[in-house]
Amino acid sequence: SGFALGGSAMLTNYPAGDGALRLTDATSGQAGYTIDKQSFVSTQGFSISFEFFSYGTTTTPPADGFSVFLVDANGTTPGNGFSIGAVGGSLGYAQRDAEPGVTKGYLGIGIDEYGNYGIASEGKTGGYPGRTTLLPNAVSLRGPYNSADASRTTGYAYLAGSNILPFNLAVGTSPTNQGSRVTDPNSPDYRKAYINVIPVTTNGSIVYKVTIRIQNGQSVTTAVNNVLVT
């Protein structure tokens, strides 16, 4: 396939023949990832959508969430110089105190259930303006690593993001069929993300216009709207 799995990530087979990618189970301190082996030139941008389902928790609010990230593909192929970022509120993208962030990270989109990704905690740089407490059920953008820091414990600064969304990103409990994802948009437990990273030219330079929408049931909420990322 065109994707590599790492950390605690795995492909499930339940229900049989209709499994899914599972990044972590309900155990603390885990980080799983999948990364596309095929690179693309940065002037192309991308648009993706995917269903997601987060259930089972030992914390209130549930912890932690997941990220969708871009990295510099030059020398960072799976198994050759690539390492996932820190666990917990860093969502596998940013640093966490002395734990390094993802290798050559460029943009990290955090789908944050617990609320640590979008605030200046655990050694992260910057956060939602004026927010000093957890920012749960939010979507936040963090920027690139610090190329001058070989330890990868600086950079990944907060760029922009939503305030608390009017619904939970995690559904809290598993359905009767343990771990089977909800695929019916009529269900209040249905979740889907729509991510657009579109290149535009501003003052002669290419920047990216980022829009992120989250669907819960039949309702779609714009969490990040046309934020420019250089």
PDB file of N, CA and C in Angstrom, residues 84-172:
ATOM      1  N   ILE A  84       7.628  10.025  15.071  1.00  0.00           N
ATOM      2  CA  ILE A  84       6.395  10.695  15.464  1.00  0.00           C
ATOM      3  C   ILE A  84       6.694  11.673  16.599  1.00  0.00           C
ATOM      4  N   GLY A  85       5.816  12.656  16.780  1.00  0.00           N
ATOM      5  CA  GLY A  85       5.982  13.626  17.850  1.00  0.00           C
ATOM      6  C   GLY A  85       5.564  13.077  19.200  1.00  0.00           C
ATOM      7  N   ALA A  86       5.447  13.951  20.171  1.00  0.00           N
ATOM      8  CA  ALA A  86       5.219  13.546  21.557  1.00  0.00           C
ATOM      9  C   ALA A  86       3.788  13.059  21.781  1.00  0.00           C
ATOM     10  N   VAL A  87       3.632  12.257  22.831  1.00  0.00           N
ATOM     11  CA  VAL A  87       2.328  11.687  23.177  1.00  0.00           C
ATOM     12  C   VAL A  87       1.485  12.720  23.926  1.00  0.00           C
ATOM     13  N   GLY A  88       0.298  12.301  24.340  1.00  0.00           N
ATOM     14  CA  GLY A  88      -0.566  13.158  25.137  1.00  0.00           C
ATOM     15  C   GLY A  88      -1.088  14.339  24.355  1.00  0.00           C
ATOM     16  N   GLY A  89      -1.099  15.499  24.996  1.00  0.00           N
ATOM     17  CA  GLY A  89      -1.673  16.689  24.405  1.00  0.00           C
ATOM     18  C   GLY A  89      -0.947  17.224  23.196  1.00  0.00           C
ATOM     19  N   SER A  90       0.232  16.695  22.889  1.00  0.00           N
ATOM     20  CA  SER A  90       0.953  17.106  21.682  1.00  0.00           C
ATOM     21  C   SER A  90       0.422  16.397  20.445  1.00  0.00           C
ATOM     22  N   LEU A  91      -0.406  15.371  20.650  1.00  0.00           N
ATOM     23  CA  LEU A  91      -1.122  14.670  19.580  1.00  0.00           C
ATOM     24  C   LEU A  91      -0.202  14.120  18.500  1.00  0.00           C
ATOM     25  N   GLY A  92       1.013  13.724  18.891  1.00  0.00           N
ATOM     26  CA  GLY A  92       1.928  13.126  17.927  1.00  0.00           C
ATOM     27  C   GLY A  92       2.577  14.112  16.984  1.00  0.00           C
ATOM     28  N   TYR A  93       2.309  15.421  17.162  1.00  0.00           N
ATOM     29  CA  TYR A  93       2.906  16.429  16.282  1.00  0.00           C
ATOM     30  C   TYR A  93       3.897  17.310  17.017  1.00  0.00           C
ATOM     31  N   ALA A  94       3.477  17.993  18.049  1.00  0.00           N
ATOM     32  CA  ALA A  94       4.323  18.972  18.738  1.00  0.00           C
ATOM     33  C   ALA A  94       5.238  18.302  19.760  1.00  0.00           C
ATOM     34  N   GLN A  95       6.100  19.124  20.362  1.00  0.00           N
ATOM     35  CA  GLN A  95       6.960  18.673  21.453  1.00  0.00           C
ATOM     36  C   GLN A  95       6.173  18.610  22.752  1.00  0.00           C
ATOM     37  N   ARG A  96       6.744  17.937  23.739  1.00  0.00           N
ATOM     38  CA  ARG A  96       6.154  17.901  25.082  1.00  0.00           C
ATOM     39  C   ARG A  96       7.296  17.987  26.082  1.00  0.00           C
ATOM     40  N   ASP A  97       7.578  19.192  26.548  1.00  0.00           N
ATOM     41  CA  ASP A  97       8.739  19.434  27.405  1.00  0.00           C
ATOM     42  C   ASP A  97       9.993  18.911  26.698  1.00  0.00           C
ATOM     43  N   ALA A  98      10.648  17.883  27.240  1.00  0.00           N
ATOM     44  CA  ALA A  98      11.888  17.379  26.640  1.00  0.00           C
ATOM     45  C   ALA A  98      11.648  16.334  25.553  1.00  0.00           C
ATOM     46  N   GLU A  99      10.399  15.940  25.327  1.00  0.00           N
ATOM     47  CA  GLU A  99      10.099  14.979  24.257  1.00  0.00           C
ATOM     48  C   GLU A  99      10.021  15.726  22.927  1.00  0.00           C
ATOM     49  N   PRO A 100      10.695  15.235  21.887  1.00  0.00           N
ATOM     50  CA  PRO A 100      10.713  15.959  20.613  1.00  0.00           C
ATOM     51  C   PRO A 100       9.391  15.890  19.867  1.00  0.00           C
ATOM     52  N   GLY A 101       9.177  16.893  19.022  1.00  0.00           N
ATOM     53  CA  GLY A 101       8.048  16.884  18.107  1.00  0.00           C
ATOM     54  C   GLY A 101       8.348  16.033  16.888  1.00  0.00           C
ATOM     55  N   VAL A 102       7.399  15.983  15.976  1.00  0.00           N
ATOM     56  CA  VAL A 102       7.540  15.151  14.786  1.00  0.00           C
ATOM     57  C   VAL A 102       8.711  15.637  13.927  1.00  0.00           C
ATOM     58  N   THR A 103       9.351  14.717  13.243  1.00  0.00           N
ATOM     59  CA  THR A 103      10.487  15.054  12.387  1.00  0.00           C
ATOM     60  C   THR A 103      10.059  15.989  11.256  1.00  0.00           C
ATOM     61  N   LYS A 104      10.741  17.119  11.145  1.00  0.00           N
ATOM     62  CA  LYS A 104      10.549  18.082  10.062  1.00  0.00           C
ATOM     63  C   LYS A 104       9.081  18.461   9.861  1.00  0.00           C
ATOM     64  N   GLY A 105       8.363  18.638  10.973  1.00  0.00           N
ATOM     65  CA  GLY A 105       6.962  19.027  10.882  1.00  0.00           C
ATOM     66  C   GLY A 105       6.785  20.383  10.227  1.00  0.00           C
ATOM     67  N   TYR A 106       5.762  20.506   9.398  1.00  0.00           N
ATOM     68  CA  TYR A 106       5.471  21.770   8.725  1.00  0.00           C
ATOM     69  C   TYR A 106       4.144  22.364   9.203  1.00  0.00           C
ATOM     70  N   LEU A 107       3.109  21.515   9.284  1.00  0.00           N
ATOM     71  CA  LEU A 107       1.793  21.969   9.725  1.00  0.00           C
ATOM     72  C   LEU A 107       1.110  20.823  10.454  1.00  0.00           C
ATOM     73  N   GLY A 108       0.625  21.086  11.662  1.00  0.00           N
ATOM     74  CA  GLY A 108      -0.078  20.075  12.438  1.00  0.00           C
ATOM     75  C   GLY A 108      -1.486  20.529  12.775  1.00  0.00           C
ATOM     76  N   ILE A 109      -2.472  19.788  12.310  1.00  0.00           N
ATOM     77  CA  ILE A 109      -3.881  20.088  12.565  1.00  0.00           C
ATOM     78  C   ILE A 109      -4.347  19.177  13.691  1.00  0.00           C
ATOM     79  N   GLY A 110      -4.658  19.744  14.840  1.00  0.00           N
ATOM     80  CA  GLY A 110      -5.034  18.958  16.001  1.00  0.00           C
ATOM     81  C   GLY A 110      -6.537  18.860  16.173  1.00  0.00           C
ATOM     82  N   ILE A 111      -7.057  17.636  16.189  1.00  0.00           N
ATOM     83  CA  ILE A 111      -8.456  17.371  16.531  1.00  0.00           C
ATOM     84  C   ILE A 111      -8.430  16.997  18.005  1.00  0.00           C
ATOM     85  N   ASP A 112      -8.703  17.957  18.854  1.00  0.00           N
ATOM     86  CA  ASP A 112      -8.309  17.907  20.261  1.00  0.00           C
ATOM     87  C   ASP A 112      -9.508  17.688  21.183  1.00  0.00           C
ATOM     88  N   GLU A 113      -9.587  16.497  21.765  1.00  0.00           N
ATOM     89  CA  GLU A 113     -10.691  16.174  22.670  1.00  0.00           C
ATOM     90  C   GLU A 113     -10.446  16.731  24.078  1.00  0.00           C
ATOM     91  N   TYR A 114      -9.249  16.520  24.587  1.00  0.00           N
ATOM     92  CA  TYR A 114      -8.958  16.837  25.987  1.00  0.00           C
ATOM     93  C   TYR A 114      -8.689  18.322  26.216  1.00  0.00           C
ATOM     94  N   GLY A 115      -7.962  18.952  25.278  1.00  0.00           N
ATOM     95  CA  GLY A 115      -7.794  20.394  25.384  1.00  0.00           C
ATOM     96  C   GLY A 115      -6.397  20.918  25.618  1.00  0.00           C
ATOM     97  N   ASN A 116      -5.360  20.067  25.506  1.00  0.00           N
ATOM     98  CA  ASN A 116      -3.988  20.531  25.718  1.00  0.00           C
ATOM     99  C   ASN A 116      -3.306  21.038  24.448  1.00  0.00           C
ATOM    100  N   TYR A 117      -3.713  20.562  23.291  1.00  0.00           N
ATOM    101  CA  TYR A 117      -2.996  20.884  22.055  1.00  0.00           C
ATOM    102  C   TYR A 117      -3.054  22.374  21.731  1.00  0.00           C
ATOM    103  N   GLY A 118      -4.175  23.005  22.010  1.00  0.00           N
ATOM    104  CA  GLY A 118      -4.363  24.398  21.615  1.00  0.00           C
ATOM    105  C   GLY A 118      -3.974  25.423  22.656  1.00  0.00           C
ATOM    106  N   ILE A 119      -3.264  25.011  23.722  1.00  0.00           N
ATOM    107  CA  ILE A 119      -2.838  25.964  24.748  1.00  0.00           C
ATOM    108  C   ILE A 119      -1.331  25.828  24.987  1.00  0.00           C
ATOM    109  N   ALA A 120      -0.761  26.838  25.649  1.00  0.00           N
ATOM    110  CA  ALA A 120       0.689  26.849  25.920  1.00  0.00           C
ATOM    111  C   ALA A 120       0.963  26.052  27.189  1.00  0.00           C
ATOM    112  N   SER A 121       0.919  24.735  27.083  1.00  0.00           N
ATOM    113  CA  SER A 121       1.193  23.855  28.220  1.00  0.00           C
ATOM    114  C   SER A 121       2.216  22.812  27.801  1.00  0.00           C
ATOM    115  N   GLU A 122       2.847  22.164  28.773  1.00  0.00           N
ATOM    116  CA  GLU A 122       3.777  21.054  28.526  1.00  0.00           C
ATOM    117  C   GLU A 122       4.888  21.427  27.540  1.00  0.00           C
ATOM    118  N   GLY A 123       5.358  22.672  27.626  1.00  0.00           N
ATOM    119  CA  GLY A 123       6.482  23.091  26.803  1.00  0.00           C
ATOM    120  C   GLY A 123       6.135  23.519  25.397  1.00  0.00           C
ATOM    121  N   LYS A 124       4.849  23.561  25.045  1.00  0.00           N
ATOM    122  CA  LYS A 124       4.465  23.984  23.703  1.00  0.00           C
ATOM    123  C   LYS A 124       4.513  25.511  23.592  1.00  0.00           C
ATOM    124  N   THR A 125       4.671  25.989  22.364  1.00  0.00           N
ATOM    125  CA  THR A 125       4.803  27.419  22.103  1.00  0.00           C
ATOM    126  C   THR A 125       3.464  28.012  21.690  1.00  0.00           C
ATOM    127  N   GLY A 126       2.930  28.918  22.502  1.00  0.00           N
ATOM    128  CA  GLY A 126       1.721  29.649  22.147  1.00  0.00           C
ATOM    129  C   GLY A 126       0.458  28.824  22.276  1.00  0.00           C
ATOM    130  N   GLY A 127      -0.677  29.539  22.212  1.00  0.00           N
ATOM    131  CA  GLY A 127      -1.967  28.884  22.325  1.00  0.00           C
ATOM    132  C   GLY A 127      -3.088  29.847  22.003  1.00  0.00           C
ATOM    133  N   TYR A 128      -4.305  29.363  22.131  1.00  0.00           N
ATOM    134  CA  TYR A 128      -5.479  30.178  21.845  1.00  0.00           C
ATOM    135  C   TYR A 128      -5.429  31.459  22.686  1.00  0.00           C
ATOM    136  N   PRO A 129      -5.632  32.619  22.058  1.00  0.00           N
ATOM    137  CA  PRO A 129      -5.465  33.896  22.769  1.00  0.00           C
ATOM    138  C   PRO A 129      -6.283  33.981  24.053  1.00  0.00           C
ATOM    139  N   GLY A 130      -5.595  34.297  25.143  1.00  0.00           N
ATOM    140  CA  GLY A 130      -6.248  34.498  26.424  1.00  0.00           C
ATOM    141  C   GLY A 130      -6.637  33.235  27.159  1.00  0.00           C
ATOM    142  N   ARG A 131      -6.331  32.068  26.580  1.00  0.00           N
ATOM    143  CA  ARG A 131      -6.746  30.814  27.207  1.00  0.00           C
ATOM    144  C   ARG A 131      -5.611  30.243  28.040  1.00  0.00           C
ATOM    145  N   THR A 132      -5.850  30.037  29.319  1.00  0.00           N
ATOM    146  CA  THR A 132      -4.835  29.460  30.208  1.00  0.00           C
ATOM    147  C   THR A 132      -5.265  28.109  30.761  1.00  0.00           C
ATOM    148  N   THR A 133      -6.519  27.731  30.530  1.00  0.00           N
ATOM    149  CA  THR A 133      -7.010  26.428  30.967  1.00  0.00           C
ATOM    150  C   THR A 133      -7.266  25.554  29.742  1.00  0.00           C
ATOM    151  N   LEU A 134      -7.614  24.306  29.971  1.00  0.00           N
ATOM    152  CA  LEU A 134      -7.844  23.372  28.878  1.00  0.00           C
ATOM    153  C   LEU A 134      -8.848  23.920  27.867  1.00  0.00           C
ATOM    154  N   LEU A 135      -8.618  23.587  26.589  1.00  0.00           N
ATOM    155  CA  LEU A 135      -9.501  23.993  25.494  1.00  0.00           C
ATOM    156  C   LEU A 135     -10.018  22.727  24.809  1.00  0.00           C
ATOM    157  N   PRO A 136     -10.952  22.016  25.451  1.00  0.00           N
ATOM    158  CA  PRO A 136     -11.403  20.735  24.904  1.00  0.00           C
ATOM    159  C   PRO A 136     -12.327  20.907  23.702  1.00  0.00           C
ATOM    160  N   ASN A 137     -12.448  19.818  22.923  1.00  0.00           N
ATOM    161  CA  ASN A 137     -13.349  19.806  21.771  1.00  0.00           C
ATOM    162  C   ASN A 137     -13.095  21.009  20.868  1.00  0.00           C
ATOM    163  N   ALA A 138     -11.854  21.101  20.425  1.00  0.00           N
ATOM    164  CA  ALA A 138     -11.428  22.222  19.585  1.00  0.00           C
ATOM    165  C   ALA A 138     -10.513  21.712  18.477  1.00  0.00           C
ATOM    166  N   VAL A 139     -10.353  22.530  17.447  1.00  0.00           N
ATOM    167  CA  VAL A 139      -9.431  22.244  16.344  1.00  0.00           C
ATOM    168  C   VAL A 139      -8.397  23.355  16.310  1.00  0.00           C
ATOM    169  N   SER A 140      -7.110  22.983  16.339  1.00  0.00           N
ATOM    170  CA  SER A 140      -6.037  23.979  16.397  1.00  0.00           C
ATOM    171  C   SER A 140      -4.955  23.657  15.384  1.00  0.00           C
ATOM    172  N   LEU A 141      -4.312  24.709  14.873  1.00  0.00           N
ATOM    173  CA  LEU A 141      -3.192  24.578  13.940  1.00  0.00           C
ATOM    174  C   LEU A 141      -1.896  24.945  14.646  1.00  0.00           C
ATOM    175  N   ARG A 142      -0.861  24.128  14.440  1.00  0.00           N
ATOM    176  CA  ARG A 142       0.491  24.462  14.886  1.00  0.00           C
ATOM    177  C   ARG A 142       1.431  24.411  13.693  1.00  0.00           C
ATOM    178  N   GLY A 143       2.457  25.276  13.758  1.00  0.00           N
ATOM    179  CA  GLY A 143       3.343  25.471  12.635  1.00  0.00           C
ATOM    180  C   GLY A 143       4.571  24.581  12.639  1.00  0.00           C
ATOM    181  N   PRO A 144       5.612  24.995  11.906  1.00  0.00           N
ATOM    182  CA  PRO A 144       6.763  24.124  11.664  1.00  0.00           C
ATOM    183  C   PRO A 144       7.702  23.984  12.854  1.00  0.00           C
ATOM    184  N   TYR A 145       8.492  22.923  12.780  1.00  0.00           N
ATOM    185  CA  TYR A 145       9.567  22.706  13.753  1.00  0.00           C
ATOM    186  C   TYR A 145      10.627  23.785  13.599  1.00  0.00           C
ATOM    187  N   ASN A 146      11.495  23.910  14.567  1.00  0.00           N
ATOM    188  CA  ASN A 146      12.618  24.838  14.510  1.00  0.00           C
ATOM    189  C   ASN A 146      13.801  24.106  13.885  1.00  0.00           C
ATOM    190  N   SER A 147      14.125  24.433  12.644  1.00  0.00           N
ATOM    191  CA  SER A 147      15.174  23.706  11.922  1.00  0.00           C
ATOM    192  C   SER A 147      16.553  23.895  12.540  1.00  0.00           C
ATOM    193  N   ALA A 148      16.715  24.916  13.402  1.00  0.00           N
ATOM    194  CA  ALA A 148      18.006  25.145  14.056  1.00  0.00           C
ATOM    195  C   ALA A 148      18.154  24.335  15.341  1.00  0.00           C
ATOM    196  N   ASP A 149      17.119  23.607  15.724  1.00  0.00           N
ATOM    197  CA  ASP A 149      17.125  22.862  16.984  1.00  0.00           C
ATOM    198  C   ASP A 149      17.086  21.365  16.694  1.00  0.00           C
ATOM    199  N   ALA A 150      18.236  20.712  16.811  1.00  0.00           N
ATOM    200  CA  ALA A 150      18.321  19.282  16.511  1.00  0.00           C
ATOM    201  C   ALA A 150      17.512  18.435  17.483  1.00  0.00           C
ATOM    202  N   SER A 151      17.213  18.972  18.668  1.00  0.00           N
ATOM    203  CA  SER A 151      16.455  18.205  19.661  1.00  0.00           C
ATOM    204  C   SER A 151      14.959  18.170  19.355  1.00  0.00           C
ATOM    205  N   ARG A 152      14.504  19.044  18.470  1.00  0.00           N
ATOM    206  CA  ARG A 152      13.086  19.157  18.095  1.00  0.00           C
ATOM    207  C   ARG A 152      12.188  19.427  19.307  1.00  0.00           C
ATOM    208  N   THR A 153      12.678  20.207  20.240  1.00  0.00           N
ATOM    209  CA  THR A 153      11.877  20.561  21.421  1.00  0.00           C
ATOM    210  C   THR A 153      11.454  22.029  21.412  1.00  0.00           C
ATOM    211  N   THR A 154      11.686  22.726  20.307  1.00  0.00           N
ATOM    212  CA  THR A 154      11.199  24.093  20.125  1.00  0.00           C
ATOM    213  C   THR A 154      10.525  24.179  18.762  1.00  0.00           C
ATOM    214  N   GLY A 155       9.822  25.289  18.552  1.00  0.00           N
ATOM    215  CA  GLY A 155       9.049  25.418  17.326  1.00  0.00           C
ATOM    216  C   GLY A 155       7.640  24.898  17.531  1.00  0.00           C
ATOM    217  N   TYR A 156       7.001  24.494  16.432  1.00  0.00           N
ATOM    218  CA  TYR A 156       5.630  23.964  16.464  1.00  0.00           C
ATOM    219  C   TYR A 156       4.668  24.964  17.124  1.00  0.00           C
ATOM    220  N   ALA A 157       4.840  26.230  16.801  1.00  0.00           N
ATOM    221  CA  ALA A 157       4.076  27.290  17.467  1.00  0.00           C
ATOM    222  C   ALA A 157       2.602  27.272  17.059  1.00  0.00           C
ATOM    223  N   TYR A 158       1.762  27.694  17.990  1.00  0.00           N
ATOM    224  CA  TYR A 158       0.329  27.829  17.719  1.00  0.00           C
ATOM    225  C   TYR A 158       0.117  28.883  16.634  1.00  0.00           C
ATOM    226  N   LEU A 159      -0.745  28.560  15.654  1.00  0.00           N
ATOM    227  CA  LEU A 159      -1.042  29.489  14.574  1.00  0.00           C
ATOM    228  C   LEU A 159      -2.454  30.057  14.675  1.00  0.00           C
ATOM    229  N   ALA A 160      -3.423  29.184  14.813  1.00  0.00           N
ATOM    230  CA  ALA A 160      -4.829  29.597  14.845  1.00  0.00           C
ATOM    231  C   ALA A 160      -5.664  28.390  15.251  1.00  0.00           C
ATOM    232  N   GLY A 161      -6.940  28.651  15.519  1.00  0.00           N
ATOM    233  CA  GLY A 161      -7.811  27.531  15.850  1.00  0.00           C
ATOM    234  C   GLY A 161      -9.162  27.986  16.340  1.00  0.00           C
ATOM    235  N   SER A 162      -9.997  27.011  16.622  1.00  0.00           N
ATOM    236  CA  SER A 162     -11.345  27.292  17.091  1.00  0.00           C
ATOM    237  C   SER A 162     -11.361  27.459  18.602  1.00  0.00           C
ATOM    238  N   ASN A 163     -12.437  28.037  19.093  1.00  0.00           N
ATOM    239  CA  ASN A 163     -12.753  27.952  20.507  1.00  0.00           C
ATOM    240  C   ASN A 163     -13.435  26.599  20.725  1.00  0.00           C
ATOM    241  N   ILE A 164     -14.036  26.378  21.870  1.00  0.00           N
ATOM    242  CA  ILE A 164     -14.693  25.103  22.144  1.00  0.00           C
ATOM    243  C   ILE A 164     -15.878  24.921  21.192  1.00  0.00           C
ATOM    244  N   LEU A 165     -15.911  23.785  20.500  1.00  0.00           N
ATOM    245  CA  LEU A 165     -16.987  23.495  19.562  1.00  0.00           C
ATOM    246  C   LEU A 165     -18.269  23.127  20.324  1.00  0.00           C
ATOM    247  N   PRO A 166     -19.424  23.267  19.684  1.00  0.00           N
ATOM    248  CA  PRO A 166     -20.699  23.023  20.386  1.00  0.00           C
ATOM    249  C   PRO A 166     -21.091  21.547  20.462  1.00  0.00           C
ATOM    250  N   PHE A 167     -20.124  20.644  20.373  1.00  0.00           N
ATOM    251  CA  PHE A 167     -20.389  19.208  20.471  1.00  0.00           C
ATOM    252  C   PHE A 167     -19.093  18.524  20.876  1.00  0.00           C
ATOM    253  N   ASN A 168     -19.199  17.286  21.329  1.00  0.00           N
ATOM    254  CA  ASN A 168     -18.023  16.517  21.721  1.00  0.00           C
ATOM    255  C   ASN A 168     -17.400  15.840  20.505  1.00  0.00           C
ATOM    256  N   LEU A 169     -16.073  15.874  20.433  1.00  0.00           N
ATOM    257  CA  LEU A 169     -15.373  15.168  19.365  1.00  0.00           C
ATOM    258  C   LEU A 169     -15.362  13.668  19.618  1.00  0.00           C
ATOM    259  N   ALA A 170     -15.273  13.269  20.880  1.00  0.00           N
ATOM    260  CA  ALA A 170     -15.357  11.857  21.250  1.00  0.00           C
ATOM    261  C   ALA A 170     -16.795  11.533  21.620  1.00  0.00           C
ATOM    262  N   VAL A 171     -17.205  10.289  21.329  1.00  0.00           N
ATOM    263  CA  VAL A 171     -18.581   9.910  21.647  1.00  0.00           C
ATOM    264  C   VAL A 171     -18.694   9.300  23.031  1.00  0.00           C
ATOM    265  N   GLY A 172     -17.554   9.015  23.667  1.00  0.00           N
ATOM    266  CA  GLY A 172     -17.564   8.613  25.066  1.00  0.00           C
ATOM    267  C   GLY A 172     -17.631   7.134  25.304  1.00  0.00           C
TER     268      GLY A 172
END
